[in-house]
Short mmCIF file of C-alpha atoms and ligand atoms in Angstrom, two decimals:
data_model
loop_
_atom_site.label_atom_id
_atom_site.label_comp_id
_atom_site.label_asym_id
_atom_site.label_seq_id
_atom_site.Cartn_x
_atom_site.Cartn_y
_atom_site.Cartn_z
CA MET A 29 -33.18 -9.79 -30.69
CA ALA A 30 -31.29 -13.09 -30.78
CA VAL A 31 -29.80 -14.12 -27.47
CA LYS A 32 -26.05 -13.55 -27.56
CA GLY A 33 -25.32 -15.78 -24.61
CA LYS A 34 -26.12 -16.54 -21.02
CA ILE A 35 -24.19 -14.61 -18.39
CA LEU A 36 -24.00 -15.43 -14.71
CA ILE A 37 -23.50 -12.29 -12.62
CA ILE A 38 -21.84 -13.21 -9.34
CA GLU A 39 -22.31 -10.11 -7.24
CA ASP A 40 -23.81 -9.41 -3.82
CA ASP A 41 -24.31 -5.67 -4.32
CA ARG A 42 -27.94 -5.32 -5.48
CA ALA A 43 -27.49 -1.93 -7.14
CA ILE A 44 -24.50 -3.02 -9.22
CA CYS A 45 -26.19 -6.29 -10.05
CA SER A 46 -29.36 -4.67 -11.32
CA PHE A 47 -27.32 -2.14 -13.31
CA MET A 48 -25.47 -4.99 -15.02
CA ARG A 49 -28.64 -7.00 -15.64
CA ARG A 50 -30.31 -3.99 -17.24
CA VAL A 51 -27.35 -3.26 -19.50
CA LEU A 52 -26.78 -6.86 -20.51
CA GLU A 53 -30.42 -7.68 -21.15
CA ALA A 54 -30.87 -4.50 -23.20
CA ASN A 55 -27.97 -5.75 -25.30
CA GLY A 56 -29.34 -9.18 -25.99
CA TYR A 57 -27.79 -11.29 -23.24
CA GLU A 58 -29.69 -13.59 -20.92
CA THR A 59 -28.66 -13.07 -17.29
CA LEU A 60 -28.61 -15.09 -14.08
CA ASN A 61 -27.53 -13.90 -10.67
CA ALA A 62 -25.75 -15.47 -7.73
CA SER A 63 -25.10 -13.39 -4.64
CA THR A 64 -22.82 -15.70 -2.68
CA GLY A 65 -19.80 -17.80 -3.58
CA ARG A 66 -21.55 -20.99 -2.61
CA GLU A 67 -24.53 -20.20 -4.82
CA ALA A 68 -22.17 -19.24 -7.66
CA ILE A 69 -20.28 -22.53 -7.56
CA SER A 70 -23.50 -24.50 -7.79
CA MET A 71 -25.03 -22.31 -10.52
CA LEU A 72 -21.86 -22.40 -12.64
CA ALA A 73 -22.11 -26.17 -12.69
CA SER A 74 -25.86 -26.44 -13.18
CA HIS A 75 -26.40 -23.64 -15.74
CA CYS A 76 -23.06 -23.67 -17.62
CA PRO A 77 -23.31 -20.01 -18.67
CA ASP A 78 -21.34 -18.62 -21.63
CA LEU A 79 -19.55 -16.21 -19.34
CA ALA A 80 -19.38 -15.31 -15.67
CA ILE A 81 -18.91 -11.85 -14.20
CA LEU A 82 -17.29 -12.37 -10.83
CA ASP A 83 -17.13 -9.90 -7.96
CA LEU A 84 -14.07 -10.63 -5.84
CA GLY A 85 -15.65 -9.39 -2.60
CA LEU A 86 -18.40 -11.89 -1.81
CA PRO A 87 -20.05 -12.25 1.60
CA ASP A 88 -19.18 -15.90 2.25
CA MET A 89 -15.86 -16.35 0.47
CA ASP A 90 -13.24 -14.63 -1.66
CA GLY A 91 -14.21 -14.52 -5.33
CA MET A 92 -10.78 -15.98 -6.12
CA GLU A 93 -11.91 -19.24 -4.51
CA VAL A 94 -14.86 -19.38 -6.90
CA LEU A 95 -12.50 -18.84 -9.82
CA THR A 96 -10.05 -21.50 -8.64
CA ASP A 97 -12.87 -23.98 -8.18
CA LEU A 98 -14.29 -23.23 -11.63
CA ARG A 99 -10.93 -23.58 -13.35
CA ARG A 100 -10.64 -27.18 -12.12
CA TRP A 101 -13.27 -28.19 -14.64
CA SER A 102 -14.04 -25.33 -17.03
CA LEU A 103 -12.41 -22.78 -19.33
CA MET A 104 -15.58 -20.69 -19.39
CA PRO A 105 -14.65 -17.00 -19.76
CA VAL A 106 -14.63 -15.03 -16.51
CA VAL A 107 -14.49 -11.26 -16.17
CA VAL A 108 -13.53 -10.28 -12.66
CA VAL A 109 -15.05 -7.21 -11.02
CA SER A 110 -12.78 -5.58 -8.51
CA ALA A 111 -13.65 -2.68 -6.26
CA ARG A 112 -10.10 -2.43 -5.10
CA THR A 113 -7.39 -0.63 -6.96
CA ASP A 114 -4.88 -3.23 -5.86
CA GLU A 115 -2.96 -4.15 -9.02
CA ARG A 116 -1.55 -7.30 -7.52
CA GLU A 117 -5.06 -8.58 -7.05
CA LYS A 118 -5.83 -8.05 -10.73
CA VAL A 119 -2.62 -9.77 -11.75
CA SER A 120 -3.35 -12.75 -9.51
CA ALA A 121 -6.89 -13.01 -10.87
CA LEU A 122 -5.50 -13.09 -14.43
CA ASP A 123 -2.87 -15.62 -13.40
CA ALA A 124 -5.56 -17.77 -11.77
CA GLY A 125 -7.39 -17.92 -15.09
CA ALA A 126 -9.61 -14.85 -15.25
CA ASP A 127 -9.95 -13.61 -18.84
CA ASP A 128 -10.14 -9.97 -17.95
CA TYR A 129 -11.09 -7.60 -15.16
CA ILE A 130 -13.07 -4.44 -14.73
CA THR A 131 -12.67 -1.99 -11.87
CA LYS A 132 -15.64 -0.40 -10.08
CA PRO A 133 -17.01 2.06 -10.93
CA PHE A 134 -17.29 1.19 -14.61
CA GLY A 135 -19.49 2.35 -17.46
CA THR A 136 -21.80 0.54 -19.83
CA SER A 137 -19.52 0.53 -22.86
CA GLU A 138 -16.56 -0.74 -20.88
CA LEU A 139 -18.63 -3.58 -19.44
CA LEU A 140 -19.94 -4.58 -22.88
CA ALA A 141 -16.50 -4.38 -24.49
CA ARG A 142 -14.94 -6.68 -21.88
CA ILE A 143 -17.74 -9.21 -22.31
CA ARG A 144 -17.64 -9.17 -26.12
CA THR A 145 -13.90 -9.70 -26.12
CA ALA A 146 -13.94 -12.50 -23.54
CA ILE A 147 -16.70 -14.40 -25.34
CA ARG A 148 -15.10 -13.92 -28.75
CA HIS A 149 -11.78 -15.28 -27.58
CA THR A 150 -13.29 -18.51 -26.33
CA ARG A 151 -15.32 -19.06 -29.48
CA THR A 152 -12.23 -18.86 -31.67
CA THR A 153 -9.61 -21.34 -30.61
CA SER A 154 -6.68 -19.49 -32.15
CA GLY A 155 -7.38 -16.03 -30.83
CA ASN A 156 -8.83 -13.32 -33.01
CA SER A 157 -11.12 -14.66 -35.71
CA SER A 158 -10.45 -11.96 -38.31
CA ILE A 159 -6.73 -12.69 -37.97
CA ALA A 160 -7.43 -16.39 -38.50
CA ARG A 161 -9.21 -15.50 -41.75
CA SER A 162 -6.86 -12.97 -43.27
CA ASN A 163 -3.64 -13.12 -41.25
CA ARG A 164 -3.94 -9.40 -40.69
CA PHE A 165 -5.08 -7.28 -37.80
CA SER A 166 -6.27 -3.75 -38.42
CA ALA A 167 -7.51 -0.99 -36.18
CA LYS A 168 -7.77 2.72 -37.01
CA GLY A 169 -4.91 2.84 -39.50
CA LEU A 170 -2.68 0.31 -37.75
CA VAL A 171 -2.20 -2.88 -39.76
CA ILE A 172 -0.31 -5.91 -38.49
CA ASP A 173 0.58 -8.25 -41.34
CA TYR A 174 1.32 -11.65 -39.79
CA ASP A 175 2.58 -13.15 -43.08
CA LYS A 176 5.03 -10.37 -43.89
CA TYR A 177 5.97 -9.94 -40.24
CA ARG A 178 5.52 -6.16 -40.56
CA ALA A 179 3.34 -3.49 -39.03
CA TYR A 180 2.09 -0.47 -40.95
CA ILE A 181 0.74 2.79 -39.76
CA ASN A 182 -1.52 4.64 -42.24
CA GLY A 183 0.05 2.67 -45.07
CA SER A 184 3.72 3.13 -44.24
CA ASP A 185 6.01 0.60 -42.63
CA ALA A 186 6.45 1.30 -38.91
CA ASN A 187 9.96 -0.20 -39.06
CA LEU A 188 9.59 -2.21 -35.89
CA THR A 189 12.50 -4.35 -34.72
CA GLN A 190 11.90 -8.06 -34.42
CA ASN A 191 11.03 -7.97 -30.72
CA GLU A 192 8.91 -4.86 -31.12
CA PHE A 193 6.96 -6.63 -33.86
CA LYS A 194 6.52 -9.73 -31.70
CA LEU A 195 5.06 -7.60 -28.92
CA VAL A 196 2.66 -5.76 -31.21
CA ALA A 197 1.72 -9.02 -32.93
CA LEU A 198 0.91 -10.72 -29.63
CA LEU A 199 -1.16 -7.81 -28.36
CA GLY A 200 -2.98 -7.80 -31.71
CA ARG A 201 -3.84 -11.50 -31.42
CA TYR A 202 -5.51 -10.77 -28.10
CA ALA A 203 -6.86 -7.34 -29.01
CA GLY A 204 -9.21 -5.94 -26.41
CA ARG A 205 -7.71 -8.10 -23.70
CA VAL A 206 -5.12 -7.11 -21.15
CA LEU A 207 -1.89 -9.13 -21.29
CA THR A 208 0.18 -9.01 -18.12
CA TYR A 209 3.77 -7.77 -18.04
CA ASP A 210 5.02 -11.19 -16.98
CA TYR A 211 3.11 -12.97 -19.71
CA LEU A 212 4.50 -10.65 -22.41
CA ILE A 213 8.05 -10.91 -21.11
CA ARG A 214 7.90 -14.70 -20.96
CA GLU A 215 6.46 -14.94 -24.47
CA ILE A 216 9.00 -12.61 -26.07
CA TRP A 217 12.17 -13.04 -24.04
CA GLY A 218 11.64 -16.39 -22.34
CA PRO A 219 11.39 -17.43 -18.70
CA ASN A 220 14.79 -16.12 -17.64
CA LYS A 221 13.82 -12.51 -18.15
CA ALA A 222 10.66 -12.80 -16.05
CA TYR A 223 10.13 -9.94 -13.61
CA ASP A 224 12.41 -7.66 -15.61
CA ASN A 225 9.85 -5.03 -16.58
CA GLN A 226 12.47 -2.55 -17.73
CA ILE A 227 13.16 -4.36 -21.02
CA LEU A 228 9.43 -4.35 -21.75
CA ARG A 229 9.02 -0.67 -20.89
CA VAL A 230 11.88 0.30 -23.18
CA ASN A 231 10.46 -1.70 -26.07
CA MET A 232 6.99 -0.29 -25.53
CA ALA A 233 8.33 3.26 -25.48
CA ASN A 234 10.03 2.60 -28.83
CA ILE A 235 6.91 1.04 -30.30
CA ARG A 236 4.82 4.00 -29.25
CA ARG A 237 7.28 6.44 -30.78
CA LYS A 238 6.89 4.55 -34.06
CA ILE A 239 3.13 3.99 -34.16
CA GLU A 240 1.41 6.54 -31.97
CA LYS A 241 0.78 10.12 -33.02
CA ASN A 242 1.30 11.19 -29.42
CA PRO A 243 3.11 8.50 -27.36
CA ALA A 244 1.93 10.15 -24.14
CA GLU A 245 -1.69 9.63 -25.19
CA PRO A 246 -1.68 6.30 -26.98
CA GLN A 247 -4.62 5.36 -29.16
CA TYR A 248 -3.53 1.81 -30.05
CA ILE A 249 -1.81 0.19 -27.10
CA PHE A 250 -3.07 1.18 -23.66
CA THR A 251 -1.24 0.82 -20.37
CA GLU A 252 -3.14 -0.92 -17.59
CA VAL A 253 -1.14 0.53 -14.74
CA GLY A 254 0.61 -2.12 -12.64
CA VAL A 255 -0.94 -4.94 -14.70
CA GLY A 256 -0.04 -4.94 -18.37
CA TYR A 257 -0.97 -3.67 -21.84
CA ARG A 258 -4.09 -3.85 -23.95
CA MET A 259 -4.43 -3.41 -27.73
CA ILE A 260 -7.43 -1.54 -29.04
CA GLU A 261 -10.13 -3.81 -30.51
CA GLY A 262 -9.81 -4.42 -34.25
CA ASP A 263 -12.01 -2.72 -36.86
CA1 CA B 326 -19.20 -7.36 -3.22
#
């Protein structure tokens, strides 16, 4: 199997680390491990991995410090592992430059999906590569046509308003990745509306009514409670 990339696992918990190594190596990745923040900082610089998985609770320092240090010199994708359910922590990790996060305990397919998405988004400068080729995003019957500025669901126009389309279009460009509430609000409504989540919630409710079969159990746009929204990965 061709090596898909080198991943540095920054994690002090041996059981979780060996679980991740097993999964990643079985799926064609080469892995390295650092179990302290200090070791991580030096290995990031000396090995330049394709991606780092970063546990926030390290024995010698907060994982956020490792991230902040890395972001001074590299845009290497980082997926943060958080044991805590603290949403603010996830938001601050994303704001500090993490590409995504995963909450313990997590399963194999979730881990692999986060890694695929994070690596893909750094390899294509303008977001999703299939969009760059065709100017369309499609996933399970949802089609976003970036030229026509329309979204279709199973072939028929979803009749989204302009702002609803902008939201769906943005989530589609970063499909598979969580976009924070603040980021979405700033991108669609500008900096003055920041921290006004209500406008976003209302728009999302309308979008779901138009595209989801059952808005209470969305299959296209998922809510990451307290953090943001995530579009399903494209076909
Ligand atoms: Ca830990």
